[in-house]
Short mmCIF file of C-alpha atoms and ligand atoms in Angstrom, two decimals:
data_model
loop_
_atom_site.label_atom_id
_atom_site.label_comp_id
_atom_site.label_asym_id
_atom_site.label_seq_id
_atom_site.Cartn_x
_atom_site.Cartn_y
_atom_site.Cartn_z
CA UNK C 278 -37.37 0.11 22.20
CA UNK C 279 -35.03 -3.00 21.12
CA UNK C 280 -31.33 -2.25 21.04
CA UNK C 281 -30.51 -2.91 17.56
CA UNK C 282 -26.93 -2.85 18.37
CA UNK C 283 -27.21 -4.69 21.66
CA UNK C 284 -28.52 -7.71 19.92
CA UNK C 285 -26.07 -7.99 17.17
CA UNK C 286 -23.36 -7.63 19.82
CA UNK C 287 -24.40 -10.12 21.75
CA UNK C 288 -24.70 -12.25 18.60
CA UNK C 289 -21.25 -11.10 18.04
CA UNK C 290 -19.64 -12.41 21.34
CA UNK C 291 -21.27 -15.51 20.94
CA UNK C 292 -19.87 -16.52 17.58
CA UNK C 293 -16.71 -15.38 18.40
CA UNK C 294 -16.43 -17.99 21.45
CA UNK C 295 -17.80 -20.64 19.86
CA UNK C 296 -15.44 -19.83 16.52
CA UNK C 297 -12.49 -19.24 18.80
CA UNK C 298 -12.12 -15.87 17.03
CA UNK C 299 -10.38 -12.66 17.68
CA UNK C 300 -11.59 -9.02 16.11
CA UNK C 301 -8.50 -6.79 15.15
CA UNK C 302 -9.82 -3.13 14.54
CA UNK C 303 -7.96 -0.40 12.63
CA UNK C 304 -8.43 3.12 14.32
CA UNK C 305 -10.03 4.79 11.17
CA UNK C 306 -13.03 1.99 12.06
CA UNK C 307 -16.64 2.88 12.82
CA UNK C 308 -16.98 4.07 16.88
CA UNK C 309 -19.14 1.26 17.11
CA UNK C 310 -17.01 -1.28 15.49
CA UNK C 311 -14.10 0.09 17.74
CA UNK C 312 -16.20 -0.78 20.40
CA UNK C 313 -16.25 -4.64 19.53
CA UNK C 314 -12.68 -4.77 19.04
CA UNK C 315 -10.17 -7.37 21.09
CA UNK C 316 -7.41 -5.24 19.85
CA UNK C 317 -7.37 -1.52 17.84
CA UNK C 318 -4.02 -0.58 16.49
CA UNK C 319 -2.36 0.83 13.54
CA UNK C 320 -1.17 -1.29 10.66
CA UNK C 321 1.72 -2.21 12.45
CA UNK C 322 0.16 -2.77 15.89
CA UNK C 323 -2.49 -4.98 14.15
CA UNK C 324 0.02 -7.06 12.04
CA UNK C 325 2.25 -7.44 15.24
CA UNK C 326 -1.29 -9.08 16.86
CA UNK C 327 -2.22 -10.86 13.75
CA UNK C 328 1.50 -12.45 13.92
CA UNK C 329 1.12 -13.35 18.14
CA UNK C 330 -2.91 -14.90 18.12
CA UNK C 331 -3.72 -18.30 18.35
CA UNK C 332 -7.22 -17.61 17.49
CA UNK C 333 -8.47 -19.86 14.73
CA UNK C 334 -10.40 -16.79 12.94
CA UNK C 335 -8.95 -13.43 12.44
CA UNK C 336 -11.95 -11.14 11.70
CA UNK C 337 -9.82 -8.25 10.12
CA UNK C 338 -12.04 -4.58 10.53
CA UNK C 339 -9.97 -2.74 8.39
CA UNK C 340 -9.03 -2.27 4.69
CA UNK C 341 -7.60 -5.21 1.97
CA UNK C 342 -4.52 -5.07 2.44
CA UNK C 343 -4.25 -5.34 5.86
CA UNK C 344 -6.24 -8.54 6.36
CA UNK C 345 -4.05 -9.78 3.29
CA UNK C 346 -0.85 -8.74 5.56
CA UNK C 347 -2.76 -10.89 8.51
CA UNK C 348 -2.62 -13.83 6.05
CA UNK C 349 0.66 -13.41 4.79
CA UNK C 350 1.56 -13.64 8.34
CA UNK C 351 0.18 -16.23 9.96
CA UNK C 352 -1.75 -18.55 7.36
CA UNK C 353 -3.09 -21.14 9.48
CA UNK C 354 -5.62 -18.78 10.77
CA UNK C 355 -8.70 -18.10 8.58
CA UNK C 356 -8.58 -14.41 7.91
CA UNK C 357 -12.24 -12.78 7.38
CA UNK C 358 -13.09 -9.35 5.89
CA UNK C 359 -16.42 -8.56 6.77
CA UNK C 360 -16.63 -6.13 3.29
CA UNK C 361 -14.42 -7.70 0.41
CA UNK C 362 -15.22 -4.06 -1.56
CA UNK C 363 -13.01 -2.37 1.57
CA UNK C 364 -10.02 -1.74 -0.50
CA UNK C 365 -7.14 0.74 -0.33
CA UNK C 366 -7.02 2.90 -3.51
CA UNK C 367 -3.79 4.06 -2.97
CA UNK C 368 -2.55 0.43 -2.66
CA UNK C 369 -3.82 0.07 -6.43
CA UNK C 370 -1.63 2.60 -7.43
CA UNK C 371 1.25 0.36 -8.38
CA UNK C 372 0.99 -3.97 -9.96
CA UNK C 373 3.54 -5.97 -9.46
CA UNK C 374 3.84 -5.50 -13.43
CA UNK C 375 4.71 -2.27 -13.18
CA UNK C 376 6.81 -2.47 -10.48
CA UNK C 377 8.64 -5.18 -12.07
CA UNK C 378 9.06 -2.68 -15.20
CA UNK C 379 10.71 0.04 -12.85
CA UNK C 380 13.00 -2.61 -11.16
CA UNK C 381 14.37 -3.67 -14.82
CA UNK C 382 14.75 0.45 -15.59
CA UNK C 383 16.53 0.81 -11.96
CA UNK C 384 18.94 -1.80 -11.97
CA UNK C 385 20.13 -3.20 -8.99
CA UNK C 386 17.62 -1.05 -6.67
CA UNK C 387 16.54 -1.98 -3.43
CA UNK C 388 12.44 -1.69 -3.12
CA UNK C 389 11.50 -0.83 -0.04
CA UNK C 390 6.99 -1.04 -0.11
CA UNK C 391 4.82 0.76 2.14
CA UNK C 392 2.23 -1.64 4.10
CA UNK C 393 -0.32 -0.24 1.68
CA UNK C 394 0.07 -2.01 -1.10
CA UNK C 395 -0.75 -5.71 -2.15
CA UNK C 396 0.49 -9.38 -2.04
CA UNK C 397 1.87 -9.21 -4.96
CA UNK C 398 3.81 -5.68 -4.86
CA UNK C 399 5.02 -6.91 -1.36
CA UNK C 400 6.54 -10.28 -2.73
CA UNK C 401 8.58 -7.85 -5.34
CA UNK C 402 9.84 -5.61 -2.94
CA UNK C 403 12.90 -6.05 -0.85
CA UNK C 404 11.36 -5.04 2.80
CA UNK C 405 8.08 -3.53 4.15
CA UNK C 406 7.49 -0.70 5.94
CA UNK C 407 4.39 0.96 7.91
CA UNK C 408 4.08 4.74 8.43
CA UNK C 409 4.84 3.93 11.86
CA UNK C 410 8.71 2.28 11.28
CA UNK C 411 9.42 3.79 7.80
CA UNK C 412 12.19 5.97 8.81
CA UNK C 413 13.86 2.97 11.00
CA UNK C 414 13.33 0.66 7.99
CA UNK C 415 15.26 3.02 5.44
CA UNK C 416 17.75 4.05 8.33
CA UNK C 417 18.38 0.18 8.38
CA UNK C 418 19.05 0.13 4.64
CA UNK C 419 22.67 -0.19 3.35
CA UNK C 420 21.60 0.29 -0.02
CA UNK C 421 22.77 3.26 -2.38
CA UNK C 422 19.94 3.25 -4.57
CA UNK C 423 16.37 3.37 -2.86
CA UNK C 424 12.81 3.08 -4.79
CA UNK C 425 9.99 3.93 -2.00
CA UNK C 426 6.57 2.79 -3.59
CA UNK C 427 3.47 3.65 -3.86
CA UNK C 428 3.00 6.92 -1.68
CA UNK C 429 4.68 9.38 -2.46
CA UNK C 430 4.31 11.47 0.76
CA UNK C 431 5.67 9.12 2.99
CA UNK C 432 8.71 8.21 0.76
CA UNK C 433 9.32 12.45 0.70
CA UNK C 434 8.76 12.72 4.77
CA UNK C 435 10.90 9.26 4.94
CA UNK C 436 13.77 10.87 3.00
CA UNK C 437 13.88 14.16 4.43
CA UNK C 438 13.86 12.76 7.37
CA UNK C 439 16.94 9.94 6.72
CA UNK C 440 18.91 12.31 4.49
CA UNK C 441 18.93 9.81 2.02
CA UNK C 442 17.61 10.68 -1.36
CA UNK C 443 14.46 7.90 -2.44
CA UNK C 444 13.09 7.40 -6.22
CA UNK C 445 9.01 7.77 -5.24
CA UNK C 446 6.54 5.89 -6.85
CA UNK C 447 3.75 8.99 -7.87
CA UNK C 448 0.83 6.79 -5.30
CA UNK C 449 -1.21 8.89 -2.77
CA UNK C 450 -3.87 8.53 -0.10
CA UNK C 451 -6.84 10.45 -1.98
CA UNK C 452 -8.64 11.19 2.07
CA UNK C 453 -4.97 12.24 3.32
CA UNK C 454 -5.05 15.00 0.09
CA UNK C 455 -7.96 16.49 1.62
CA UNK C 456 -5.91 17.55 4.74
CA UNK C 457 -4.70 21.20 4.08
CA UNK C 458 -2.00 23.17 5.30
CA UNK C 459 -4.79 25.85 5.47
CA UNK C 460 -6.88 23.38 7.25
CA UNK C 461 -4.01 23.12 10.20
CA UNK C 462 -3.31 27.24 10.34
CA UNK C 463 -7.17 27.98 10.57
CA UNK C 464 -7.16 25.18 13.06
CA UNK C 465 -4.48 27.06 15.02
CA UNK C 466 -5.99 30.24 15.14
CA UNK C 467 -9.03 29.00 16.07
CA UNK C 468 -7.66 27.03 18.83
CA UNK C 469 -4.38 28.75 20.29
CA UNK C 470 -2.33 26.88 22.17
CA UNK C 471 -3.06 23.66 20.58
CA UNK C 472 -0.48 21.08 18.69
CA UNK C 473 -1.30 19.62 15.03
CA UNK C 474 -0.37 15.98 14.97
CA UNK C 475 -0.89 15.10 11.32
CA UNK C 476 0.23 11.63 9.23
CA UNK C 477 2.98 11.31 6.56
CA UNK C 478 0.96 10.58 3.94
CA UNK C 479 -0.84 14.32 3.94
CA UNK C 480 1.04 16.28 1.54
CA UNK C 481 4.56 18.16 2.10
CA UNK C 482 2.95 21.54 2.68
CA UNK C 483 0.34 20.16 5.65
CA UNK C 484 3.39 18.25 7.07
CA UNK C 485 5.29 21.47 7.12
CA UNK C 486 3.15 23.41 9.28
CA UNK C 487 2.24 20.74 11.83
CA UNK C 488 3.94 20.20 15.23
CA UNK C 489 4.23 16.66 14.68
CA UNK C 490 3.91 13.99 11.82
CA UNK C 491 3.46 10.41 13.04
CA UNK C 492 1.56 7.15 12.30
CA UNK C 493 -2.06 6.32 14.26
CA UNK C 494 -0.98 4.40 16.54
CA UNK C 495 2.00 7.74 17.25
CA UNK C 496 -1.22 9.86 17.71
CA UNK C 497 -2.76 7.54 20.19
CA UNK C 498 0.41 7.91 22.38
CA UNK C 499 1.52 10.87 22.14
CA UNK C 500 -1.86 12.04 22.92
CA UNK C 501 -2.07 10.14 26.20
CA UNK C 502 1.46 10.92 27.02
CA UNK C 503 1.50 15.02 26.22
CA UNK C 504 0.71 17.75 28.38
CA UNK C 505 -1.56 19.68 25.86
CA UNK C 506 -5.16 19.85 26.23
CA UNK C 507 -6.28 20.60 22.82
CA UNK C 508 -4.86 19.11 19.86
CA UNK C 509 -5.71 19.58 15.82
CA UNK C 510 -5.59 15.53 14.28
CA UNK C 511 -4.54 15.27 10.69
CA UNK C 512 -5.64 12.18 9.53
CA UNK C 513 -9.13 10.28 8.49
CA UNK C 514 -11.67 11.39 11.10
CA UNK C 515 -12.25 7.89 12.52
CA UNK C 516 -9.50 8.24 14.87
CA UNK C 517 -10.92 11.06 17.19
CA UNK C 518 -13.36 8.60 18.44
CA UNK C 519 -10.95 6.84 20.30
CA UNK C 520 -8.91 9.45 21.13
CA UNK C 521 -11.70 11.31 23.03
CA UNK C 522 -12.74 7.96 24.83
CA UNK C 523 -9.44 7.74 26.07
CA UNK C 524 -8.66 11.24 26.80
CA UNK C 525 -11.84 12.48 28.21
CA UNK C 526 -10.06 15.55 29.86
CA UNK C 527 -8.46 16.64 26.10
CA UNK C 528 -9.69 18.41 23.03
CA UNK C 529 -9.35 16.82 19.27
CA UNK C 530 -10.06 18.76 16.38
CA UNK C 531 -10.11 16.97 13.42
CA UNK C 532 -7.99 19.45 11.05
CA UNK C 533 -11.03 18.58 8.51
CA UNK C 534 -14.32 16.92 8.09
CA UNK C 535 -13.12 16.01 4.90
CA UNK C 536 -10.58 13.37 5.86
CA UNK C 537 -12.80 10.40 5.45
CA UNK C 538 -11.87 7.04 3.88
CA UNK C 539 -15.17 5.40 2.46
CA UNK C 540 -13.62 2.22 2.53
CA UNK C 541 -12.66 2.15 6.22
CA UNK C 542 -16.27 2.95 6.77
CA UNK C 543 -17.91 0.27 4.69
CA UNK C 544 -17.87 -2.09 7.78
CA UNK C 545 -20.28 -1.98 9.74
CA UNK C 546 -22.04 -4.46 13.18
CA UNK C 547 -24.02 -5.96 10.74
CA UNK C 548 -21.33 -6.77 8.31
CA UNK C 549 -19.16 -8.15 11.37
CA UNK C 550 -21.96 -10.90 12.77
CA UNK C 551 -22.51 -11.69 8.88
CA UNK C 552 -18.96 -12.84 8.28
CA UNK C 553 -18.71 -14.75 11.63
CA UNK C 554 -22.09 -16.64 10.33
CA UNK C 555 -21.05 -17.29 6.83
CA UNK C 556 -17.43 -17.21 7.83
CA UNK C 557 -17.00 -15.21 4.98
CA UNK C 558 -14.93 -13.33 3.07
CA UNK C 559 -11.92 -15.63 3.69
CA UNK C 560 -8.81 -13.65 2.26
CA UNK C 561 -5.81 -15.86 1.03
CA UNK C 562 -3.16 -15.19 -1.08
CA UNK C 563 -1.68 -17.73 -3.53
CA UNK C 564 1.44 -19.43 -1.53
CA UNK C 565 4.13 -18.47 -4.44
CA UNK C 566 3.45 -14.94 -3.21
CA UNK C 567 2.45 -15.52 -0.63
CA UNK C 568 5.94 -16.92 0.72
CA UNK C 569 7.86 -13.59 -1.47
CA UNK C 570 5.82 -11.35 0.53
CA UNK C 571 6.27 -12.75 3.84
CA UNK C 572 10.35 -12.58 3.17
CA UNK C 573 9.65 -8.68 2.60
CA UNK C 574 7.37 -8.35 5.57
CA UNK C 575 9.17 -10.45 7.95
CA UNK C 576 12.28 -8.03 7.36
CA UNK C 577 10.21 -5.52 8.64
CA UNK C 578 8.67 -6.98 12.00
CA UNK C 579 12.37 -8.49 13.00
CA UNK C 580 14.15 -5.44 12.92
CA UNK C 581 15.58 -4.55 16.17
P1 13P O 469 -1.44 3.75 10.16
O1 13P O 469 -0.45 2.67 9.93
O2 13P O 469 -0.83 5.00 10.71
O3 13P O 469 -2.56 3.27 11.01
O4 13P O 469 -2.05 4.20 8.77
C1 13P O 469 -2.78 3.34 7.95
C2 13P O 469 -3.42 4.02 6.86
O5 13P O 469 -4.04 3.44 6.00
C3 13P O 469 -3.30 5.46 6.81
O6 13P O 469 -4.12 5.96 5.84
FE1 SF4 O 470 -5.88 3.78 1.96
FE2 SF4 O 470 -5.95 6.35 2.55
FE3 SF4 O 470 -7.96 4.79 3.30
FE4 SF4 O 470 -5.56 4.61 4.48
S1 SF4 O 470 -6.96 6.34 4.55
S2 SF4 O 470 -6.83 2.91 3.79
S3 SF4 O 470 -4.19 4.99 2.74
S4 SF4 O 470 -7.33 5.27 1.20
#
């Protein structure tokens, strides 16, 4: 029987060279797609890369807003999305319109925007923030009045964890809702012994009841670096894949089947070779915002 797969791979690698491109994966990715990748990461891992390549093509396998970010970044590189529909909902939670609107109500507040969000929100905001520096970026803030936008969850885990009260945009992550605090104690009963990592943007009452609450590219770590053998993952489902490839000797038990993001999983091989063919679909950003945003995410990647 033909590989299928091997083929397109192959395909793959031989585009790439002759495009001089690099393939930055997000851990929620396909196992397959993670298998093509010159670099996985979180969003800040993968922004960090997208900042450092000199490749002339960025082929982004992740969500909108993060191949924007790529852009934002470093603009002479053409950045590809292999599925233009692979959007963020939560990021569509807040325009730059209504954020505007609260800025006018809030006088004088300092915006401080989760990764997740777009271009536009970005260039209104003061500094960025990923779930994986979010307490360090507010910890860095002198300001007295703080506006966290657009998830909720994270701004709540961010201020608890600072001490210093936020105003939170009412955004959410509609796959990290599906992560119960019932899902984590039936997980622990089930499995004695072993630790619940779970993100910040499940809700307050999952977060509670978990060992540990840290970004994807925290999980990765800490779950090469610990000494427990079994551990419950709260977040979309795509990261056990790599987790178990790296870990063969440990246990991960997704807290719930239910944690998936469609729109991580819309890319696919296929997809991949396509846009290195067509070199398509080229994400830009108009260079007004474009320059606004960078200010907001540039705070954010030089902090010390
Ligand atoms: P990380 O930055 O932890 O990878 O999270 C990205 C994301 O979209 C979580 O839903
Ligand atoms: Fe957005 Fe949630 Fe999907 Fe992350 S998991 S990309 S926050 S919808």
């Amino acid at each position: 029987m033909v590989n299928h797969n091997a083929e397109i791979i192959a395909e793959i690698t031989k585009l790439k060279l002759q495009k001089n491109a690099v393939i930055l994966v997000h851990n929620y990715q396909r196992p397959e797609v993670q298998d093509i990748a010159d670099f996985i990461g979180d969003s800040l891992e993968l922004s960090q890369r997208a900042s450092q390549t000199t490749a002339d093509v960025i082929v982004f396998c992740g969500v909108h807003f993060m191949a924007e970010t790529a852009y934002i970044i470093n603009p002479k590189r053409t950045v590809l999305l292999p599925e233009p529909e692979s959007g963020c909902p939560m990021a569509d939670m807040i325009t730059a319109e209504a954020l505007i609107a609260k800025k006018k109500e809030l006088k004088g507040v300092t915006v401080v925007c989760y990764v997740n969000s777009t271009a536009a929100v970005k260039a209104e905001s003061d500094i960025c923030c990923t779930s994986a520096n979010a307490v360090k970026v507010v910890q860095s803030l002198g300001a007295k009045e703080i506006l966290f936008v657009p998830d909720q969850y994270l701004g709540q885990w961010v201020s608890q964890k600072t001490g210093k009260p936020m105003h939170l945009w009412p955004g959410f992550c509609p796959t990290h809702m599906r992560v119960l605090a019932e899902d984590i104690l039936r997980e622990k009963q089930l499995h004695p012994g072993a630790l619940a990592l779970v993100h910040p943007e499940c809700r307050p009452e999952t977060k509670a009841v978990a060992d540990e609450v840290m970004s994807t590219g925290g999980m990765i770590r800490y779950a090469r670096e610990s000494k427990a053998k079994e551990l419950i993952i709260g977040t979309e489902t795509g990261i056990i894949y790599r987790l178990q490839k790296e870990n063969p000797g440990k246990v991960f038990i997704p807290a719930t089947e239910k944690a998936v993001c469609p729109n991580m999983k819309r890319i696919t091989l296929e997809k991949v070779l396509w846009a290195l063919q067509e070199m398509q679909h080229r994400i830009t950003v108009p260079e007004d915002i474009r320059v606004k945003a960078l200010s907001s995410v540039e705070k954010m990647l030089t902090l010390p």
